[in-house]
């Protein structure tokens, strides 16, 4: 028996020294728990996917995704600049591939997003009249939402329409279509996609002022007799400063409106940043202090990250009758957007899996809540 153990150990050591990859879902010969299976009776577990991932260019990554997640949101391909690049031209090919990927692997797809002030088609810069903006607005929602009705599980109908104080954000849609454009977007989506759940999505809408504005917006949609099924709290937070009290209050207040509550773009920043949220237009200047962990994350920060994720998932489980989905904005630390925002080229660690899809301490803290 001792000899057998020695042979096995020698073989494993040889494999590791040779740099041979372990199978997805395993680490040093041990099976990694599945997030989607761990929380299968509680809420869906999602991730953001890029083109290479849903086109299955890396078979091992595909296996990993399918084992860990049962919901997915596209990073970019359904945003209007990509899916509607010219006035009379739509590019559905990447989105169709995403839908096929979801169907093949039993992963529900959340469409992201129909109306957003950022990543607009270039031709919109030349629009100078309410008629042209309204024509784009109507045609875009009807065409895109209609094409994928019954093929995607849900849509982020409107994304980030609010300022931090809860007022309406100044956008081309607000300027030309007025305060009711969000309600109208949901009305059009309801007509075009009767078999699809319809959500409002934003960041920092767990914070009291922005939450109040979000609630007022939702009530306005409901008062107009228009369907809205849920609200997404993006969940871009910072290590050691996750606002658990505000998050819980938001779950309760949004659910009280009869809405599903979901966390749609979850990651926990570990690098220095002088603002919170996810305003994509904001930038910081690189300096000696802005990228401190290029050689690896210090153990103290790793443990704080794990504690933050553990506290978050305890809260999600406490309200699992209200929380329907938890989606991470990325699969692993290597493909998080936070490596390049708000400063390009940083080495960030905001997710549950490291750059080799190996689970971190935070992962084990989270799955241990169900064991």
mmCIF file of N, CA, C and O in Angstrom, residues 84-160:
data_model
loop_
_atom_site.group_PDB
_atom_site.id
_atom_site.type_symbol
_atom_site.label_atom_id
_atom_site.label_comp_id
_atom_site.label_asym_id
_atom_site.label_seq_id
_atom_site.Cartn_x
_atom_site.Cartn_y
_atom_site.Cartn_z
ATOM 1 N N UNK A 84 -26.057 46.706 -33.491
ATOM 2 C CA UNK A 84 -26.755 47.626 -34.407
ATOM 3 C C UNK A 84 -25.755 48.667 -34.903
ATOM 4 O O UNK A 84 -25.902 49.864 -34.639
ATOM 5 N N UNK A 85 -24.723 48.245 -35.645
ATOM 6 C CA UNK A 85 -23.605 49.136 -35.973
ATOM 7 C C UNK A 85 -23.946 50.244 -36.965
ATOM 8 O O UNK A 85 -23.282 51.284 -36.970
ATOM 9 N N UNK A 86 -24.938 50.012 -37.830
ATOM 10 C CA UNK A 86 -25.347 51.034 -38.794
ATOM 11 C C UNK A 86 -26.857 51.206 -38.724
ATOM 12 O O UNK A 86 -27.583 50.325 -38.259
ATOM 13 N N UNK A 87 -27.323 52.345 -39.206
ATOM 14 C CA UNK A 87 -28.741 52.690 -39.100
ATOM 15 C C UNK A 87 -29.658 51.553 -39.551
ATOM 16 O O UNK A 87 -30.628 51.225 -38.880
ATOM 17 N N UNK A 88 -29.332 50.941 -40.679
ATOM 18 C CA UNK A 88 -30.197 49.902 -41.236
ATOM 19 C C UNK A 88 -29.545 48.522 -41.213
ATOM 20 O O UNK A 88 -29.904 47.636 -41.979
ATOM 21 N N UNK A 89 -28.556 48.349 -40.321
ATOM 22 C CA UNK A 89 -27.807 47.091 -40.275
ATOM 23 C C UNK A 89 -27.722 46.559 -38.847
ATOM 24 O O UNK A 89 -27.338 47.295 -37.932
ATOM 25 N N UNK A 90 -28.074 45.299 -38.695
ATOM 26 C CA UNK A 90 -27.916 44.605 -37.419
ATOM 27 C C UNK A 90 -26.927 43.450 -37.606
ATOM 28 O O UNK A 90 -26.917 42.803 -38.662
ATOM 29 N N UNK A 91 -26.131 43.207 -36.585
ATOM 30 C CA UNK A 91 -25.189 42.084 -36.617
ATOM 31 C C UNK A 91 -25.572 41.096 -35.506
ATOM 32 O O UNK A 91 -25.167 41.237 -34.357
ATOM 33 N N UNK A 92 -26.363 40.111 -35.879
ATOM 34 C CA UNK A 92 -26.873 39.160 -34.894
ATOM 35 C C UNK A 92 -25.994 37.923 -34.727
ATOM 36 O O UNK A 92 -26.255 37.110 -33.836
ATOM 37 N N UNK A 93 -24.988 37.767 -35.563
ATOM 38 C CA UNK A 93 -24.229 36.517 -35.560
ATOM 39 C C UNK A 93 -23.611 36.181 -34.203
ATOM 40 O O UNK A 93 -23.787 35.059 -33.700
ATOM 41 N N UNK A 94 -22.873 37.104 -33.539
ATOM 42 C CA UNK A 94 -22.312 36.748 -32.233
ATOM 43 C C UNK A 94 -23.394 36.418 -31.198
ATOM 44 O O UNK A 94 -23.248 35.464 -30.423
ATOM 45 N N UNK A 95 -24.477 37.201 -31.171
ATOM 46 C CA UNK A 95 -25.548 36.940 -30.206
ATOM 47 C C UNK A 95 -26.222 35.608 -30.478
ATOM 48 O O UNK A 95 -26.601 34.884 -29.544
ATOM 49 N N UNK A 96 -26.380 35.262 -31.733
ATOM 50 C CA UNK A 96 -26.947 33.952 -32.077
ATOM 51 C C UNK A 96 -26.054 32.828 -31.561
ATOM 52 O O UNK A 96 -26.543 31.802 -31.069
ATOM 53 N N UNK A 97 -24.736 33.010 -31.672
ATOM 54 C CA UNK A 97 -23.799 31.999 -31.163
ATOM 55 C C UNK A 97 -23.909 31.865 -29.641
ATOM 56 O O UNK A 97 -23.841 30.758 -29.098
ATOM 57 N N UNK A 98 -24.081 33.007 -28.974
ATOM 58 C CA UNK A 98 -24.256 32.970 -27.522
ATOM 59 C C UNK A 98 -25.514 32.195 -27.147
ATOM 60 O O UNK A 98 -25.496 31.356 -26.233
ATOM 61 N N UNK A 99 -26.604 32.467 -27.842
ATOM 62 C CA UNK A 99 -27.860 31.763 -27.577
ATOM 63 C C UNK A 99 -27.694 30.264 -27.819
ATOM 64 O O UNK A 99 -28.175 29.431 -27.032
ATOM 65 N N UNK A 100 -26.997 29.898 -28.884
ATOM 66 C CA UNK A 100 -26.752 28.490 -29.179
ATOM 67 C C UNK A 100 -25.911 27.836 -28.090
ATOM 68 O O UNK A 100 -26.163 26.693 -27.687
ATOM 69 N N UNK A 101 -24.910 28.577 -27.593
ATOM 70 C CA UNK A 101 -24.076 28.080 -26.495
ATOM 71 C C UNK A 101 -24.940 27.800 -25.273
ATOM 72 O O UNK A 101 -24.816 26.748 -24.625
ATOM 73 N N UNK A 102 -25.818 28.744 -24.932
ATOM 74 C CA UNK A 102 -26.686 28.562 -23.777
ATOM 75 C C UNK A 102 -27.604 27.363 -23.929
ATOM 76 O O UNK A 102 -27.784 26.573 -22.990
ATOM 77 N N UNK A 103 -28.178 27.212 -25.105
ATOM 78 C CA UNK A 103 -29.089 26.083 -25.352
ATOM 79 C C UNK A 103 -28.350 24.759 -25.267
ATOM 80 O O UNK A 103 -28.844 23.799 -24.677
ATOM 81 N N UNK A 104 -27.158 24.713 -25.833
ATOM 82 C CA UNK A 104 -26.353 23.491 -25.849
ATOM 83 C C UNK A 104 -25.983 23.043 -24.443
ATOM 84 O O UNK A 104 -25.981 21.842 -24.134
ATOM 85 N N UNK A 105 -25.686 24.011 -23.572
ATOM 86 C CA UNK A 105 -25.146 23.675 -22.253
ATOM 87 C C UNK A 105 -26.124 23.949 -21.111
ATOM 88 O O UNK A 105 -25.730 23.933 -19.942
ATOM 89 N N UNK A 106 -27.380 24.206 -21.450
ATOM 90 C CA UNK A 106 -28.410 24.438 -20.431
ATOM 91 C C UNK A 106 -28.053 25.619 -19.524
ATOM 92 O O UNK A 106 -28.168 25.547 -18.302
ATOM 93 N N UNK A 107 -27.611 26.694 -20.160
ATOM 94 C CA UNK A 107 -27.267 27.935 -19.465
ATOM 95 C C UNK A 107 -28.249 29.014 -19.914
ATOM 96 O O UNK A 107 -28.388 29.279 -21.106
ATOM 97 N N UNK A 108 -28.956 29.622 -18.970
ATOM 98 C CA UNK A 108 -29.912 30.670 -19.303
ATOM 99 C C UNK A 108 -29.176 31.975 -19.615
ATOM 100 O O UNK A 108 -28.255 32.358 -18.896
ATOM 101 N N UNK A 109 -29.592 32.645 -20.676
ATOM 102 C CA UNK A 109 -28.924 33.862 -21.125
ATOM 103 C C UNK A 109 -29.732 35.092 -20.733
ATOM 104 O O UNK A 109 -30.934 35.178 -20.986
ATOM 105 N N UNK A 110 -29.037 36.038 -20.099
ATOM 106 C CA UNK A 110 -29.618 37.351 -19.810
ATOM 107 C C UNK A 110 -29.129 38.332 -20.864
ATOM 108 O O UNK A 110 -27.926 38.569 -20.992
ATOM 109 N N UNK A 111 -30.054 38.904 -21.646
ATOM 110 C CA UNK A 111 -29.677 39.887 -22.663
ATOM 111 C C UNK A 111 -29.230 41.196 -22.021
ATOM 112 O O UNK A 111 -29.884 41.699 -21.119
ATOM 113 N N UNK A 112 -28.118 41.738 -22.511
ATOM 114 C CA UNK A 112 -27.529 42.934 -21.894
ATOM 115 C C UNK A 112 -26.916 43.798 -22.989
ATOM 116 O O UNK A 112 -25.931 43.392 -23.590
ATOM 117 N N UNK A 113 -27.448 44.938 -23.268
ATOM 118 C CA UNK A 113 -28.605 45.604 -22.705
ATOM 119 C C UNK A 113 -29.285 46.324 -23.848
ATOM 120 O O UNK A 113 -28.626 46.697 -24.820
ATOM 121 N N UNK A 114 -30.588 46.580 -23.764
ATOM 122 C CA UNK A 114 -31.291 47.228 -24.873
ATOM 123 C C UNK A 114 -31.007 48.723 -24.948
ATOM 124 O O UNK A 114 -30.685 49.249 -26.012
ATOM 125 N N UNK A 115 -31.144 49.425 -23.843
ATOM 126 C CA UNK A 115 -30.948 50.887 -23.834
ATOM 127 C C UNK A 115 -29.911 51.258 -22.782
ATOM 128 O O UNK A 115 -30.093 51.025 -21.592
ATOM 129 N N UNK A 116 -28.817 51.839 -23.259
ATOM 130 C CA UNK A 116 -27.720 52.298 -22.400
ATOM 131 C C UNK A 116 -27.088 53.504 -23.085
ATOM 132 O O UNK A 116 -26.921 53.518 -24.302
ATOM 133 N N UNK A 117 -26.714 54.491 -22.292
ATOM 134 C CA UNK A 117 -26.159 55.726 -22.866
ATOM 135 C C UNK A 117 -24.745 55.539 -23.390
ATOM 136 O O UNK A 117 -24.234 56.372 -24.132
ATOM 137 N N UNK A 118 -24.081 54.462 -22.988
ATOM 138 C CA UNK A 118 -22.700 54.208 -23.399
ATOM 139 C C UNK A 118 -22.674 53.143 -24.497
ATOM 140 O O UNK A 118 -23.638 52.412 -24.693
ATOM 141 N N UNK A 119 -21.548 53.058 -25.201
ATOM 142 C CA UNK A 119 -21.367 52.101 -26.298
ATOM 143 C C UNK A 119 -22.529 52.164 -27.301
ATOM 144 O O UNK A 119 -23.090 51.139 -27.705
ATOM 145 N N UNK A 120 -22.866 53.386 -27.693
ATOM 146 C CA UNK A 120 -23.896 53.611 -28.705
ATOM 147 C C UNK A 120 -23.284 53.511 -30.103
ATOM 148 O O UNK A 120 -22.087 53.738 -30.283
ATOM 149 N N UNK A 121 -24.088 53.200 -31.110
ATOM 150 C CA UNK A 121 -23.573 53.161 -32.485
ATOM 151 C C UNK A 121 -23.021 54.522 -32.896
ATOM 152 O O UNK A 121 -23.575 55.566 -32.514
ATOM 153 N N UNK A 122 -21.958 54.548 -33.677
ATOM 154 C CA UNK A 122 -21.360 55.825 -34.098
ATOM 155 C C UNK A 122 -22.345 56.750 -34.807
ATOM 156 O O UNK A 122 -22.254 57.976 -34.657
ATOM 157 N N UNK A 123 -23.301 56.188 -35.540
ATOM 158 C CA UNK A 123 -24.219 57.042 -36.300
ATOM 159 C C UNK A 123 -25.105 57.895 -35.401
ATOM 160 O O UNK A 123 -25.654 58.910 -35.836
ATOM 161 N N UNK A 124 -25.218 57.529 -34.121
ATOM 162 C CA UNK A 124 -26.062 58.322 -33.225
ATOM 163 C C UNK A 124 -25.459 59.677 -32.901
ATOM 164 O O UNK A 124 -26.170 60.597 -32.493
ATOM 165 N N UNK A 125 -24.144 59.811 -33.089
ATOM 166 C CA UNK A 125 -23.500 61.105 -32.794
ATOM 167 C C UNK A 125 -24.007 62.217 -33.705
ATOM 168 O O UNK A 125 -23.944 63.391 -33.365
ATOM 169 N N UNK A 126 -24.514 61.834 -34.854
ATOM 170 C CA UNK A 126 -25.001 62.837 -35.780
ATOM 171 C C UNK A 126 -26.473 63.168 -35.630
ATOM 172 O O UNK A 126 -27.006 63.999 -36.373
ATOM 173 N N UNK A 127 -27.141 62.534 -34.676
ATOM 174 C CA UNK A 127 -28.577 62.772 -34.509
ATOM 175 C C UNK A 127 -28.833 64.097 -33.806
ATOM 176 O O UNK A 127 -28.284 64.365 -32.740
ATOM 177 N N UNK A 128 -29.688 64.912 -34.414
ATOM 178 C CA UNK A 128 -29.960 66.241 -33.865
ATOM 179 C C UNK A 128 -31.456 66.492 -33.684
ATOM 180 O O UNK A 128 -31.858 67.630 -33.449
ATOM 181 N N UNK A 129 -32.271 65.459 -33.770
ATOM 182 C CA UNK A 129 -33.711 65.674 -33.643
ATOM 183 C C UNK A 129 -34.335 64.560 -32.816
ATOM 184 O O UNK A 129 -33.848 63.426 -32.790
ATOM 185 N N UNK A 130 -35.438 64.904 -32.156
ATOM 186 C CA UNK A 130 -36.165 63.918 -31.367
ATOM 187 C C UNK A 130 -36.722 62.811 -32.254
ATOM 188 O O UNK A 130 -36.773 61.646 -31.846
ATOM 189 N N UNK A 131 -37.120 63.150 -33.453
ATOM 190 C CA UNK A 131 -37.695 62.149 -34.365
ATOM 191 C C UNK A 131 -36.689 61.055 -34.700
ATOM 192 O O UNK A 131 -37.025 59.863 -34.695
ATOM 193 N N UNK A 132 -35.454 61.444 -34.995
ATOM 194 C CA UNK A 132 -34.445 60.438 -35.351
ATOM 195 C C UNK A 132 -34.071 59.573 -34.151
ATOM 196 O O UNK A 132 -33.901 58.353 -34.269
ATOM 197 N N UNK A 133 -33.932 60.194 -32.969
ATOM 198 C CA UNK A 133 -33.618 59.419 -31.765
ATOM 199 C C UNK A 133 -34.760 58.462 -31.440
ATOM 200 O O UNK A 133 -34.532 57.285 -31.112
ATOM 201 N N UNK A 134 -35.989 58.935 -31.563
ATOM 202 C CA UNK A 134 -37.140 58.071 -31.266
ATOM 203 C C UNK A 134 -37.243 56.920 -32.267
ATOM 204 O O UNK A 134 -37.570 55.788 -31.889
ATOM 205 N N UNK A 135 -36.960 57.192 -33.513
ATOM 206 C CA UNK A 135 -36.999 56.121 -34.517
ATOM 207 C C UNK A 135 -35.970 55.048 -34.196
ATOM 208 O O UNK A 135 -36.276 53.845 -34.240
ATOM 209 N N UNK A 136 -34.742 55.470 -33.856
ATOM 210 C CA UNK A 136 -33.725 54.495 -33.444
ATOM 211 C C UNK A 136 -34.188 53.720 -32.220
ATOM 212 O O UNK A 136 -34.111 52.483 -32.175
ATOM 213 N N UNK A 137 -34.646 54.427 -31.226
ATOM 214 C CA UNK A 137 -35.092 53.849 -29.947
ATOM 215 C C UNK A 137 -36.164 52.786 -30.185
ATOM 216 O O UNK A 137 -36.052 51.639 -29.712
ATOM 217 N N UNK A 138 -37.193 53.134 -30.925
ATOM 218 C CA UNK A 138 -38.302 52.202 -31.179
ATOM 219 C C UNK A 138 -37.857 51.006 -31.998
ATOM 220 O O UNK A 138 -38.151 49.852 -31.651
ATOM 221 N N UNK A 139 -37.162 51.285 -33.096
ATOM 222 C CA UNK A 139 -36.766 50.198 -33.985
ATOM 223 C C UNK A 139 -35.770 49.253 -33.321
ATOM 224 O O UNK A 139 -35.850 48.027 -33.492
ATOM 225 N N UNK A 140 -34.837 49.828 -32.572
ATOM 226 C CA UNK A 140 -33.818 49.001 -31.918
ATOM 227 C C UNK A 140 -34.458 48.038 -30.913
ATOM 228 O O UNK A 140 -34.171 46.831 -30.933
ATOM 229 N N UNK A 141 -35.296 48.557 -30.049
ATOM 230 C CA UNK A 141 -35.916 47.698 -29.033
ATOM 231 C C UNK A 141 -36.795 46.638 -29.684
ATOM 232 O O UNK A 141 -36.705 45.442 -29.353
ATOM 233 N N UNK A 142 -37.641 47.048 -30.617
ATOM 234 C CA UNK A 142 -38.544 46.089 -31.252
ATOM 235 C C UNK A 142 -37.775 44.998 -32.003
ATOM 236 O O UNK A 142 -38.109 43.817 -31.918
ATOM 237 N N UNK A 143 -36.742 45.395 -32.720
ATOM 238 C CA UNK A 143 -36.000 44.438 -33.537
ATOM 239 C C UNK A 143 -35.176 43.473 -32.687
ATOM 240 O O UNK A 143 -35.233 42.251 -32.880
ATOM 241 N N UNK A 144 -34.409 44.010 -31.749
ATOM 242 C CA UNK A 144 -33.508 43.165 -30.959
ATOM 243 C C UNK A 144 -34.279 42.329 -29.943
ATOM 244 O O UNK A 144 -34.087 41.105 -29.852
ATOM 245 N N UNK A 145 -35.156 42.960 -29.183
ATOM 246 C CA UNK A 145 -35.926 42.206 -28.190
ATOM 247 C C UNK A 145 -36.816 41.182 -28.881
ATOM 248 O O UNK A 145 -36.983 40.047 -28.396
ATOM 249 N N UNK A 146 -37.399 41.571 -30.012
ATOM 250 C CA UNK A 146 -38.270 40.654 -30.728
ATOM 251 C C UNK A 146 -37.533 39.450 -31.269
ATOM 252 O O UNK A 146 -38.040 38.323 -31.209
ATOM 253 N N UNK A 147 -36.333 39.642 -31.789
ATOM 254 C CA UNK A 147 -35.579 38.535 -32.353
ATOM 255 C C UNK A 147 -35.268 37.470 -31.309
ATOM 256 O O UNK A 147 -35.270 36.269 -31.604
ATOM 257 N N UNK A 148 -34.995 37.904 -30.088
ATOM 258 C CA UNK A 148 -34.547 36.961 -29.070
ATOM 259 C C UNK A 148 -35.624 36.600 -28.051
ATOM 260 O O UNK A 148 -35.329 35.986 -27.023
ATOM 261 N N UNK A 149 -36.874 36.967 -28.325
ATOM 262 C CA UNK A 149 -37.955 36.591 -27.419
ATOM 263 C C UNK A 149 -38.050 35.069 -27.337
ATOM 264 O O UNK A 149 -38.111 34.385 -28.358
ATOM 265 N N UNK A 150 -38.050 34.551 -26.118
ATOM 266 C CA UNK A 150 -38.097 33.113 -25.924
ATOM 267 C C UNK A 150 -36.755 32.433 -26.081
ATOM 268 O O UNK A 150 -36.621 31.246 -25.744
ATOM 269 N N UNK A 151 -35.746 33.167 -26.583
ATOM 270 C CA UNK A 151 -34.406 32.604 -26.743
ATOM 271 C C UNK A 151 -33.485 33.029 -25.604
ATOM 272 O O UNK A 151 -32.584 32.287 -25.216
ATOM 273 N N UNK A 152 -33.701 34.250 -25.103
ATOM 274 C CA UNK A 152 -33.010 34.668 -23.885
ATOM 275 C C UNK A 152 -34.023 34.636 -22.745
ATOM 276 O O UNK A 152 -35.216 34.847 -22.952
ATOM 277 N N UNK A 153 -33.534 34.370 -21.555
ATOM 278 C CA UNK A 153 -34.408 34.267 -20.385
ATOM 279 C C UNK A 153 -34.905 35.634 -19.944
ATOM 280 O O UNK A 153 -36.046 35.794 -19.499
ATOM 281 N N UNK A 154 -34.037 36.646 -20.108
ATOM 282 C CA UNK A 154 -34.338 37.966 -19.566
ATOM 283 C C UNK A 154 -33.559 39.024 -20.328
ATOM 284 O O UNK A 154 -32.602 38.732 -21.053
ATOM 285 N N UNK A 155 -33.992 40.291 -20.147
ATOM 286 C CA UNK A 155 -33.302 41.447 -20.722
ATOM 287 C C UNK A 155 -33.054 42.501 -19.647
ATOM 288 O O UNK A 155 -33.949 42.790 -18.845
ATOM 289 N N UNK A 156 -31.849 43.061 -19.648
ATOM 290 C CA UNK A 156 -31.630 44.336 -18.966
ATOM 291 C C UNK A 156 -32.154 45.388 -19.939
ATOM 292 O O UNK A 156 -31.440 45.814 -20.859
ATOM 293 N N UNK A 157 -33.392 45.796 -19.750
ATOM 294 C CA UNK A 157 -34.042 46.676 -20.722
ATOM 295 C C UNK A 157 -33.364 48.039 -20.736
ATOM 296 O O UNK A 157 -33.030 48.577 -21.794
ATOM 297 N N UNK A 158 -33.168 48.609 -19.563
ATOM 298 C CA UNK A 158 -32.478 49.899 -19.437
ATOM 299 C C UNK A 158 -31.363 49.738 -18.415
ATOM 300 O O UNK A 158 -31.558 49.136 -17.350
ATOM 301 N N UNK A 159 -30.211 50.291 -18.733
ATOM 302 C CA UNK A 159 -29.022 50.162 -17.901
ATOM 303 C C UNK A 159 -28.530 51.540 -17.485
ATOM 304 O O UNK A 159 -28.352 52.427 -18.332
ATOM 305 N N UNK A 160 -28.388 51.749 -16.175
ATOM 306 C CA UNK A 160 -27.711 52.930 -15.624
ATOM 307 C C UNK A 160 -28.339 54.258 -16.054
ATOM 308 O O UNK A 160 -27.670 55.146 -16.585
#
